[in-house]
Structures are given as C-alpha cells and as structure tokens.
Short mmCIF file of C-alpha atoms in Angstrom, two decimals:
data_model
loop_
_atom_site.label_atom_id
_atom_site.label_comp_id
_atom_site.label_asym_id
_atom_site.label_seq_id
_atom_site.Cartn_x
_atom_site.Cartn_y
_atom_site.Cartn_z
CA MET A 1 38.61 54.19 -5.17
CA ARG A 2 38.68 50.63 -4.07
CA SER A 3 35.56 48.94 -2.82
CA SER A 4 36.85 48.53 0.73
CA GLU A 5 37.57 52.24 0.97
CA ARG A 6 34.19 52.98 -0.52
CA ASN A 7 32.57 50.74 2.09
CA ILE A 8 34.37 52.47 4.93
CA TYR A 9 33.42 55.90 3.59
CA SER A 10 29.86 54.79 3.17
CA PHE A 11 29.80 53.38 6.71
CA LEU A 12 31.17 56.58 8.21
CA ARG A 13 28.72 58.67 6.20
CA LYS A 14 25.80 56.47 7.22
CA TYR A 15 26.64 56.46 10.91
CA GLN A 16 28.33 59.83 11.18
CA VAL A 17 25.77 61.16 13.68
CA ILE A 18 26.21 58.17 15.94
CA ILE A 19 29.99 58.21 15.63
CA VAL A 20 30.29 61.96 16.29
CA SER A 21 27.82 61.76 19.17
CA ALA A 22 29.60 58.81 20.74
CA ALA A 23 32.99 60.47 20.32
CA LEU A 24 31.79 63.71 21.88
CA ALA A 25 30.06 61.79 24.68
CA LEU A 26 33.27 59.97 25.47
CA PHE A 27 35.17 63.25 25.37
CA SER A 28 32.61 64.79 27.74
CA LEU A 29 32.87 61.82 30.06
CA HIS A 30 36.61 62.19 30.01
CA LEU A 31 36.27 65.90 30.90
CA ALA A 32 33.83 65.11 33.68
CA LEU A 33 35.95 62.42 35.24
CA THR A 34 39.18 64.39 35.05
CA ASP A 35 37.72 67.74 36.10
CA LYS A 36 37.79 66.83 39.78
CA LYS A 37 41.37 65.71 39.52
CA GLU A 38 42.35 69.23 38.51
CA TYR A 39 43.93 68.21 35.28
CA ALA A 40 44.22 70.99 32.75
CA ARG A 41 41.61 69.35 30.52
CA GLY A 42 39.18 71.75 28.92
CA TYR A 43 41.19 74.73 30.13
CA LEU A 44 40.87 76.59 26.82
CA LEU A 45 37.09 76.17 26.70
CA LYS A 46 36.80 77.29 30.29
CA GLU A 47 38.79 80.41 29.54
CA ILE A 48 36.61 81.21 26.53
CA LEU A 49 33.48 80.69 28.55
CA SER A 50 34.75 82.85 31.39
CA TYR A 51 34.74 85.77 28.98
CA THR A 52 31.20 85.04 27.76
CA VAL A 53 29.40 83.67 30.81
CA THR A 54 30.59 86.19 33.37
CA PRO A 55 29.27 89.35 31.65
CA VAL A 56 25.87 87.75 31.07
CA GLN A 57 25.62 86.60 34.67
CA SER A 58 26.77 90.02 35.90
CA LEU A 59 24.07 91.64 33.78
CA MET A 60 21.43 89.32 35.17
CA LEU A 61 22.63 89.85 38.74
CA GLY A 62 22.47 93.61 38.13
CA VAL A 63 18.87 93.25 37.00
CA GLN A 64 18.16 91.08 40.03
CA ASP A 65 19.73 93.64 42.39
CA SER A 66 17.66 96.42 40.82
CA ILE A 67 14.43 94.45 41.18
CA THR A 68 15.34 93.49 44.75
CA GLY A 69 16.17 97.11 45.52
CA VAL A 70 12.84 98.35 44.16
CA TRP A 71 11.04 95.66 46.14
CA ASN A 72 12.85 96.42 49.37
CA ASP A 73 12.68 100.21 49.02
CA TYR A 74 9.06 100.55 47.92
CA PHE A 75 6.80 97.52 47.97
CA PHE A 76 8.26 96.17 51.19
CA LEU A 77 7.41 99.49 52.91
CA VAL A 78 3.92 98.12 53.60
CA GLY A 79 5.43 95.90 56.27
CA VAL A 80 7.78 98.65 57.37
CA HIS A 81 4.81 100.89 58.21
CA GLU A 82 3.45 98.33 60.68
CA GLU A 83 6.93 97.77 62.08
CA ASN A 84 7.32 101.54 62.41
CA GLU A 85 4.07 101.80 64.38
CA SER A 86 5.18 98.98 66.64
CA LEU A 87 8.56 100.64 67.22
CA LYS A 88 6.83 103.97 67.99
CA LYS A 89 4.77 102.26 70.66
CA THR A 90 7.92 100.72 72.07
CA ILE A 91 9.62 104.13 72.12
CA TYR A 92 6.65 105.74 73.90
CA SER A 93 6.69 102.91 76.43
CA LEU A 94 10.42 103.33 77.02
CA VAL A 95 10.11 107.12 77.32
CA GLU A 96 7.34 106.66 79.88
CA GLU A 97 9.40 104.12 81.78
CA ASN A 98 12.42 106.42 81.66
CA ARG A 99 10.32 109.32 82.95
CA ARG A 100 8.96 107.13 85.75
CA LEU A 101 12.46 106.00 86.70
CA GLY A 102 13.57 109.64 86.71
CA GLU A 103 10.68 110.48 89.04
CA ASP A 104 11.59 107.56 91.28
CA PHE A 105 15.17 108.78 91.38
CA LYS A 106 14.13 112.32 92.30
CA GLN A 107 11.72 111.02 94.93
CA ASN A 108 14.46 108.85 96.33
CA GLU A 109 16.74 111.87 96.66
CA ARG A 110 13.99 113.91 98.36
CA LEU A 111 13.14 111.11 100.78
CA ARG A 112 16.79 110.60 101.62
CA ALA A 113 17.16 114.30 102.41
CA LEU A 114 13.94 114.18 104.46
CA LEU A 115 15.16 111.13 106.34
CA GLU A 116 18.45 112.82 107.18
CA PHE A 117 16.50 115.88 108.31
CA LYS A 118 14.18 113.70 110.38
CA GLN A 119 17.09 111.95 112.11
CA SER A 120 18.61 115.31 112.98
CA LEU A 121 15.43 116.46 114.74
CA PRO A 122 15.01 115.95 118.51
CA TYR A 123 11.27 115.21 118.06
CA SER A 124 9.31 112.11 117.07
CA THR A 125 8.07 112.67 113.54
CA THR A 126 6.12 110.87 110.83
CA GLY A 127 6.82 111.25 107.14
CA ALA A 128 3.85 111.86 104.85
CA SER A 129 3.27 112.42 101.17
CA ILE A 130 1.12 115.22 99.87
CA ILE A 131 -1.81 113.72 98.00
CA GLY A 132 -3.81 116.85 97.20
CA TYR A 133 -3.52 120.63 96.94
CA ASN A 134 -6.18 123.20 97.67
CA ILE A 135 -4.67 126.45 96.47
CA GLU A 136 -7.40 129.07 96.31
CA ARG A 137 -7.49 132.77 97.10
CA TRP A 138 -8.84 132.34 100.61
CA SER A 139 -7.59 128.90 101.35
CA ARG A 140 -4.18 127.30 101.06
CA THR A 141 -4.17 123.77 102.34
CA VAL A 142 -2.78 120.39 101.34
CA MET A 143 -3.93 116.85 102.01
CA ILE A 144 -1.43 114.29 103.30
CA ASP A 145 -1.67 110.51 103.31
CA LYS A 146 -1.35 110.05 107.07
CA GLY A 147 -4.18 110.32 109.59
CA SER A 148 -5.22 109.44 113.12
CA SER A 149 -4.29 105.78 112.54
CA ASP A 150 -0.70 106.96 112.10
CA GLY A 151 -0.72 108.99 115.27
CA ILE A 152 -1.46 112.31 113.59
CA GLY A 153 -3.57 114.80 115.60
CA LYS A 154 -5.00 118.26 115.24
CA ASP A 155 -2.52 121.18 115.58
CA HIS A 156 0.47 118.98 114.95
CA ALA A 157 3.22 120.88 113.17
CA ALA A 158 4.11 120.08 109.56
CA ILE A 159 7.67 120.81 108.57
CA ALA A 160 9.96 120.09 105.67
CA PHE A 161 13.65 120.15 104.93
CA GLY A 162 14.38 123.87 105.21
CA GLY A 163 11.56 125.14 107.39
CA ILE A 164 7.97 124.96 108.55
CA VAL A 165 5.06 124.10 106.28
CA GLY A 166 1.95 124.58 108.40
CA ARG A 167 -0.21 122.81 110.96
CA ILE A 168 -2.81 120.07 110.93
CA ILE A 169 -6.34 121.46 111.00
CA GLU A 170 -8.36 118.39 110.09
CA VAL A 171 -7.65 114.73 110.82
CA ASN A 172 -9.26 111.68 109.21
CA GLY A 173 -8.49 108.01 109.64
CA ALA A 174 -5.92 107.78 106.85
CA SER A 175 -5.48 111.38 105.76
CA SER A 176 -5.15 114.86 107.20
CA ARG A 177 -5.40 118.45 106.02
CA VAL A 178 -2.52 120.84 106.59
CA LEU A 179 -3.09 124.59 106.81
CA LEU A 180 -0.13 126.15 105.03
CA THR A 181 1.71 129.09 106.50
CA THR A 182 0.64 131.21 103.52
CA ASP A 183 -3.07 130.77 104.29
CA LEU A 184 -4.84 133.92 105.53
CA ARG A 185 -5.95 132.00 108.63
CA SER A 186 -2.41 131.04 109.60
CA ASN A 187 -0.84 132.79 112.62
CA ILE A 188 2.57 131.76 113.93
CA ASP A 189 4.54 133.33 116.75
CA VAL A 190 8.00 134.10 115.42
CA MET A 191 11.09 136.16 116.08
CA ILE A 192 13.97 137.60 114.17
CA GLU A 193 16.90 135.28 114.71
CA ARG A 194 19.51 138.04 114.74
CA SER A 195 17.80 140.67 116.92
CA ARG A 196 15.31 138.40 118.77
CA VAL A 197 12.47 140.80 117.89
CA LYS A 198 9.16 139.01 118.22
CA GLY A 199 6.08 139.16 116.09
CA VAL A 200 3.36 137.11 114.38
CA VAL A 201 3.63 135.77 110.85
CA GLU A 202 0.40 135.52 108.86
CA GLY A 203 -0.29 134.32 105.38
CA ASN A 204 -1.06 136.97 102.78
CA GLY A 205 -3.25 134.70 100.70
CA THR A 206 -0.66 134.35 97.93
CA ASP A 207 2.79 132.83 98.24
CA GLY A 208 4.19 135.23 100.80
CA LEU A 209 4.04 135.93 104.53
CA VAL A 210 3.59 139.10 106.51
CA MET A 211 5.24 139.62 109.88
CA LYS A 212 2.99 141.72 112.09
CA TYR A 213 3.38 143.62 115.32
CA VAL A 214 6.97 144.69 114.72
CA ARG A 215 7.37 148.12 116.21
CA GLN A 216 9.05 151.02 114.44
CA VAL A 217 11.85 150.95 116.95
CA ASP A 218 12.53 147.23 116.51
CA GLU A 219 15.60 146.27 114.58
CA VAL A 220 14.58 144.35 111.48
CA GLN A 221 16.27 144.44 108.11
CA VAL A 222 16.05 142.69 104.77
CA GLY A 223 17.78 139.33 104.83
CA ASP A 224 17.04 138.56 108.46
CA GLN A 225 16.05 134.99 109.22
CA VAL A 226 12.63 134.54 110.81
CA ILE A 227 12.32 131.58 113.17
CA THR A 228 9.56 130.16 115.36
CA SER A 229 9.49 131.51 118.91
CA GLY A 230 7.84 128.44 120.45
CA LEU A 231 5.21 130.60 122.21
CA SER A 232 2.17 129.20 120.43
CA GLY A 233 2.91 125.69 121.60
CA ILE A 234 2.34 124.26 118.14
CA PHE A 235 5.77 124.77 116.60
CA PRO A 236 8.94 124.06 118.52
CA LYS A 237 11.29 126.96 118.98
CA GLY A 238 13.96 127.70 116.42
CA LEU A 239 12.44 126.32 113.19
CA ILE A 240 13.05 128.51 110.18
CA VAL A 241 9.96 130.24 108.87
CA GLY A 242 11.48 132.41 106.15
CA GLU A 243 13.57 135.41 105.26
CA VAL A 244 12.71 139.08 105.47
CA THR A 245 12.39 140.52 101.96
CA ARG A 246 10.87 143.93 102.60
CA VAL A 247 10.66 146.36 105.56
CA GLU A 248 8.46 149.50 105.38
CA LYS A 249 6.80 151.95 107.69
CA SER A 250 3.13 151.28 108.02
CA GLY A 251 0.40 153.93 107.78
CA ASP A 252 -0.21 154.04 111.54
CA ASN A 253 3.40 155.08 112.25
CA PHE A 254 3.53 152.54 115.08
CA PHE A 255 4.29 149.17 113.45
CA LYS A 256 6.53 148.19 110.56
CA HIS A 257 5.27 146.38 107.51
CA VAL A 258 7.55 143.37 107.15
CA GLU A 259 7.25 140.92 104.26
CA VAL A 260 8.74 137.44 104.61
CA ARG A 261 9.49 134.88 101.95
CA PRO A 262 8.75 131.30 103.17
CA ALA A 263 11.81 129.12 103.63
CA VAL A 264 10.02 126.22 101.98
CA ASP A 265 8.71 126.43 98.43
CA LEU A 266 5.20 125.30 99.26
CA GLY A 267 4.12 125.10 95.63
CA ARG A 268 6.67 122.37 94.88
CA LEU A 269 6.39 120.47 98.10
CA GLU A 270 5.77 116.70 97.84
CA GLU A 271 6.67 115.24 101.24
CA VAL A 272 6.43 116.61 104.76
CA LEU A 273 7.29 115.58 108.29
CA ILE A 274 4.61 115.74 110.97
CA ILE A 275 5.85 116.40 114.52
CA ARG A 276 3.79 114.09 116.69
CA GLU A 277 4.22 116.14 119.87
CA ARG A 278 1.40 118.52 120.62
CA SER A 279 2.85 121.07 123.04
CA PHE A 280 6.21 122.85 123.21
CA TYR A 281 5.39 125.36 125.95
CA ASN A 282 8.01 123.92 128.18
CA GLU A 283 10.91 124.66 125.88
CA MET B 1 23.43 76.01 11.16
CA LYS B 2 20.42 78.23 11.80
CA GLU B 3 19.44 76.06 14.79
CA PHE B 4 22.96 76.49 16.10
CA LEU B 5 22.78 80.28 15.85
CA LEU B 6 19.26 80.37 17.23
CA PHE B 7 19.59 77.94 20.14
CA LEU B 8 22.95 79.16 21.40
CA PRO B 9 21.87 82.69 22.48
CA LEU B 10 18.56 81.31 23.77
CA THR B 11 20.47 78.86 25.93
CA ILE B 12 22.78 81.56 27.27
CA ILE B 13 19.80 83.75 28.24
CA TYR B 14 17.99 80.79 29.78
CA LEU B 15 21.02 79.65 31.80
CA ALA B 16 21.75 83.19 32.96
CA LEU B 17 18.16 83.58 34.17
CA LYS B 18 18.19 80.15 35.74
CA GLY B 19 21.33 80.92 37.73
CA THR B 20 20.24 84.37 38.91
CA LEU B 21 16.60 85.54 38.91
CA PHE B 22 15.00 82.10 38.95
CA ALA B 23 17.58 80.27 41.05
CA ALA B 24 14.95 79.21 43.57
CA PHE B 25 12.38 78.01 41.00
CA PRO B 26 12.26 74.56 39.37
CA LEU B 27 12.49 75.66 35.73
CA PRO B 28 12.11 73.12 32.90
CA ASP B 29 15.40 71.96 31.37
CA ILE B 30 15.26 74.00 28.16
CA THR B 31 18.65 72.77 26.93
CA LEU B 32 17.45 69.20 27.23
CA ILE B 33 14.23 70.01 25.37
CA MET B 34 16.29 71.65 22.61
CA VAL B 35 18.47 68.56 22.29
CA PHE B 36 15.38 66.35 22.37
CA TYR B 37 13.81 68.47 19.64
CA LEU B 38 16.96 68.33 17.46
CA ALA B 39 17.39 64.60 17.93
CA SER B 40 13.76 63.76 17.26
CA THR B 41 13.29 65.96 14.19
CA LYS B 42 16.55 66.27 12.30
CA ALA B 43 19.49 64.60 13.91
CA SER B 44 22.78 65.62 12.32
CA THR B 45 26.46 66.01 13.15
CA GLU B 46 25.75 69.65 13.70
CA GLY B 47 23.06 68.68 16.25
CA ALA B 48 25.52 66.48 18.13
CA VAL B 49 28.05 69.30 18.31
CA LEU B 50 25.29 71.66 19.47
CA ALA B 51 24.30 69.18 22.19
CA PHE B 52 27.90 69.11 23.37
CA VAL B 53 28.14 72.91 23.39
CA LEU B 54 24.81 73.32 25.17
CA GLY B 55 25.84 70.81 27.82
CA TYR B 56 29.15 72.54 28.23
CA LEU B 57 27.40 75.87 28.68
CA ASP B 58 25.03 74.29 31.20
CA ASP B 59 27.96 73.11 33.29
CA ALA B 60 29.79 76.40 32.89
CA PHE B 61 26.84 78.50 34.03
CA SER B 62 25.81 76.22 36.87
CA GLY B 63 29.36 75.85 38.13
CA GLY B 64 29.10 72.08 37.95
CA VAL B 65 31.65 69.50 36.87
CA ILE B 66 32.51 70.35 33.28
CA GLY B 67 31.50 67.56 30.90
CA THR B 68 28.69 66.10 33.01
CA SER B 69 25.81 67.75 31.17
CA SER B 70 27.57 67.40 27.83
CA PHE B 71 27.88 63.68 28.36
CA ALA B 72 24.26 63.36 29.49
CA LEU B 73 22.90 65.46 26.62
CA LEU B 74 24.90 63.52 24.06
CA VAL B 75 23.63 60.24 25.49
CA ILE B 76 20.11 61.61 25.18
CA PHE B 77 20.76 62.92 21.69
CA LEU B 78 22.00 59.52 20.62
CA SER B 79 19.20 57.62 22.37
CA VAL B 80 16.42 59.82 21.01
CA HIS B 81 17.98 59.70 17.53
CA LEU B 82 17.97 55.91 17.60
CA LEU B 83 14.50 55.77 19.16
CA SER B 84 13.08 58.18 16.62
CA MET B 85 13.73 55.51 13.96
CA LEU B 86 11.16 53.40 15.74
CA VAL B 87 8.87 55.94 17.48
CA GLN B 88 7.44 59.17 16.12
CA PHE B 89 7.54 62.00 18.70
CA THR B 90 4.78 64.03 17.11
CA SER B 91 1.90 64.10 19.60
CA PRO B 92 2.10 66.36 22.71
CA ALA B 93 1.90 63.30 24.96
CA ALA B 94 4.79 61.63 23.17
CA LYS B 95 6.83 64.82 23.38
CA ALA B 96 6.05 65.23 27.07
CA GLY B 97 6.76 61.62 27.88
CA GLY B 98 9.91 61.57 25.78
CA ALA B 99 11.24 64.78 27.32
CA ALA B 100 10.46 63.55 30.86
CA ALA B 101 12.20 60.25 30.13
CA ALA B 102 15.13 62.13 28.63
CA ALA B 103 15.30 64.32 31.73
CA LEU B 104 15.38 61.18 33.88
CA VAL B 105 18.16 59.76 31.71
CA LYS B 106 20.09 63.02 31.91
CA GLY B 107 19.58 63.16 35.66
CA ALA B 108 20.62 59.58 36.13
CA ALA B 109 23.67 59.99 33.90
CA SER B 110 24.71 63.17 35.67
CA TYR B 111 24.02 61.54 39.03
CA TYR B 112 26.27 58.58 38.40
CA VAL B 113 29.02 60.65 36.82
CA LEU B 114 28.96 63.01 39.79
CA ARG B 115 28.83 60.14 42.28
CA TYR B 116 31.82 58.63 40.54
CA SER B 117 33.56 62.01 40.99
CA ASN B 118 32.66 61.95 44.73
CA VAL B 119 30.25 64.89 44.51
CA ASP B 120 27.15 64.81 46.76
CA VAL B 121 23.89 65.02 44.80
CA TYR B 122 20.28 64.36 45.75
CA PHE B 123 18.59 62.10 43.22
CA PHE B 124 14.93 62.88 43.94
CA THR B 125 15.15 66.65 44.28
CA HIS B 126 17.67 67.09 41.49
CA VAL B 127 16.46 64.47 39.05
CA VAL B 128 12.84 63.40 39.53
CA LEU B 129 11.38 66.85 40.15
CA GLN B 130 13.40 68.26 37.23
CA ALA B 131 12.12 65.45 34.99
CA LEU B 132 8.50 66.10 35.93
CA VAL B 133 8.76 69.83 35.33
CA THR B 134 10.61 69.33 32.07
CA GLY B 135 8.07 66.77 30.84
CA PHE B 136 5.19 69.10 31.72
CA PHE B 137 6.66 72.02 29.82
CA ALA B 138 8.17 70.07 26.93
CA PRO B 139 5.22 70.25 24.44
CA PRO B 140 4.77 74.04 24.56
CA VAL B 141 8.53 74.62 24.54
CA ILE B 142 8.99 72.34 21.51
CA SER B 143 6.14 74.14 19.74
CA ALA B 144 7.80 77.46 20.49
CA LEU B 145 11.14 76.17 19.18
CA GLN B 146 9.47 74.94 15.98
CA TRP B 147 7.85 78.32 15.54
CA LEU B 148 11.17 80.08 16.05
CA VAL B 149 12.96 77.81 13.57
CA MET B 150 10.24 78.43 11.00
CA LEU B 151 10.52 82.14 11.70
CA VAL B 152 14.21 82.23 10.76
CA THR B 153 13.86 79.83 7.83
CA PRO B 154 13.63 81.71 4.50
CA ARG B 155 10.42 80.92 2.61
CA LYS B 156 10.59 79.59 -0.92
CA PHE B 157 7.82 80.29 -3.39
CA LYS B 158 7.25 78.07 -6.37
CA ASP B 159 7.44 80.98 -8.82
CA ASN B 160 10.90 81.95 -7.59
CA GLU B 161 12.31 78.46 -7.59
CA SER B 162 14.55 77.74 -10.53
#
C-alpha cells in the first residue's frame, strides 16, 4: 500500500464519525427540503415505517380510548349525578308548567262556554269563581269571589251552563256564599217540563234532589226534565233544575216520592253566573 | 450495537406515547437525550446511524417533514461529539445544560428547515419550552440510560478472562 493511500485510509478512519455524521446530516437535509416538493425521496423508508409505526400508534390509541372510556363511564359520573339532579329539577318545573298550562286551557274552555251561555241569557249576570266549598252533611254551600261591591245581593240566583246552582244567602264586600240546591235548606218551586206538574225541589243533604208535593194522580215519569216555575221570585222561569231519576208511591198514599238528579255537577263546579235581578214575579 | 437494539424500541414506545396519551403534555425530548448521551460518551459511526434513525422515527411518528429531526439530531450528535473533546459532560449540571442547549440547537435547526419549507412553526412554544423541559429532565434520563446500558452489558470477571 502506498503512503498516499495509507494516509487517506488513516484520515477516513480517524474522522469516520464526523464524515458519516455529516453525510447523513446532508442526506437528512436533502430529505427535509424535498419532502414538501412531493418528490419520491425516502419513499422506501416511509413504507417500512408505515408498517411499524401504525400498529404501535393504533395500540396506544386503543389504550387511550379504553382509559377515556373508563373515565367517562365511571369517574366522570360524579359530575353526571349533579347534572342529573339539575335535569330532574328542570323536568319537575316543566311538568308543573305543563300542568298549569293545561289548567289554563281547561279554564279558558269553561269560561268561553260560560260566556256564550251568559250572552244567550235575557238577564244581566255577573261571572264569579268558586273560591271555597263547604260540603258537610247538613250544609252544602260554596263561596264565590264576588260580593256587594260587584252588585251581588241576597237571594240572587246562581246558575251555570246546564242549569241552576243555588241562591245567595250571605253577601260580603268581595265575596258571597251560595246555598246549593242540594242543601237541606234549599226549596225551589219547579215543574215538570213535559206535563207542567208543579212541585217543590229540596236538597236531600247528599248530591241529589227530592221533588215534593207531586200528587199520585200527577203525570211524572223517569227522564222528565224539571225546570224552575218562576213562582218563588228568585229563579226565573224555565231554568233546568235536573232530571227525574226515580218515581215511587210514598207511604201516605197521597204524594209521590220523586228523586231528581241535578243538571249541574255541583261537586265539579268552578265558575258560576249570578243573576243580578232580584224578582221574577212578573214573568 | 447493544445501544442500537436498546434505544430503538425505547424510542418507538416513547414516540407512540408522546403522540397519543401524552399529546397535550410537554414531555422531554428523549430521542435528543439519547443522542446527546451517545455523542458525549462513546461517539461512533453506529451512533451517527442511530441518530439518523431516531430522527427519522421522530418525524415519522409526529407526522412532520421527514428528515428535519434527523438533520437536527445529526447536527447535535456532531456538535456534542466535537465539544466532548473539550468539555466533559459528567456532572448533572453539565448534562442538563448540554441537553438544554442541544434542544435549542435542534429546535432552531428544525425551525429554520421548516421555515425554508414554508411550514408555520412557533419558535417559543415549540423550541424554548421543549428545551427547558428537556434540560430539566436530562440528568435523570441519562442516568437511567446508563443504568439500562449497564444492565444489558455482559459482566466480565477476572477469573474468566483468558
């Protein structure tokens, strides 16, 4: 080996690290600068790496998904509990609001029907809401939210869509008490619409009415409509009181025992109309 | 050769973790610390090739421009190798300072290569923060690497030596 060759070999051996490093650095720089230009440089290495890098990254992402899943499904439930409570409150609030809107809708329908009924009547009337019930064995009355300041007076008739309700027995400034037709103290002059047989309807202390003073010879049958006769002066003539549900001979063999079902369901009543005219004797 | 076989799987695991589970955390640049360790202790042709491969893997895993990290790591390998003839990187402070400086060099090299390739990079968040974290963790990581290398190096006893 000649000395020049020996010198070159010695030089390369001495600086092999620097030479290899510099060569690889230049090669890397070349890859970096040509990578963006989409040359096919380093394609083989990329392909090799795609088979090694991708499975490892997939494995790690799988581990990450598992950890995230455990966190979200279990540990994160602490926050979900509070959120759940908050959502429950929201649901209760919405249910309450929905119920209230439903009530408003039903009330609206009732008031509309009452208004139509009011407009069809030939009397001056005042609408009132029932604000209290007094349903006991010997007393069946309701309180309404209209009183003397609204033009309400004692013995004014209370009616509803479908028939009579009762009469005013007590008047305050802003409220009044209505004696229902089913009260034992209630007496209303009535007649059978079909046969014009007259009698007096009294409350039986429960939810029914009894028509008294109907003679055995009078023609009354189940299903007959009972209307006001207008003789008492409190109720105008022709208002529906109820329907005959039972006709029997009484023990004295002189009068019939006639049971009447009220035309108005007094237990479910919420609004009434008060007729502001005191006397109907002239009709 | 044993460093090659030891550092390669470690780098793959590290890069896989860095790109998935710890993507949002500023991890120390383990590949850079490995190259720094190789260059400062026993620089060889094998070490240079390993630096190239580690840089290539770094770019492949991170989805960056292929060759950027390789170039930066080889520049560091060469610089540290030449510096180690003058300075001894034995104390923890020297290791930390050297690794942080190397991280800055790597960041700067990558930054300028990427800028030349018209890729948007943020110098302070991508380079300075990485250099600080790498410098902070360099001494314990280098100690761990030394321990691992010793672990896979077969021991020779005087009685068995021929």
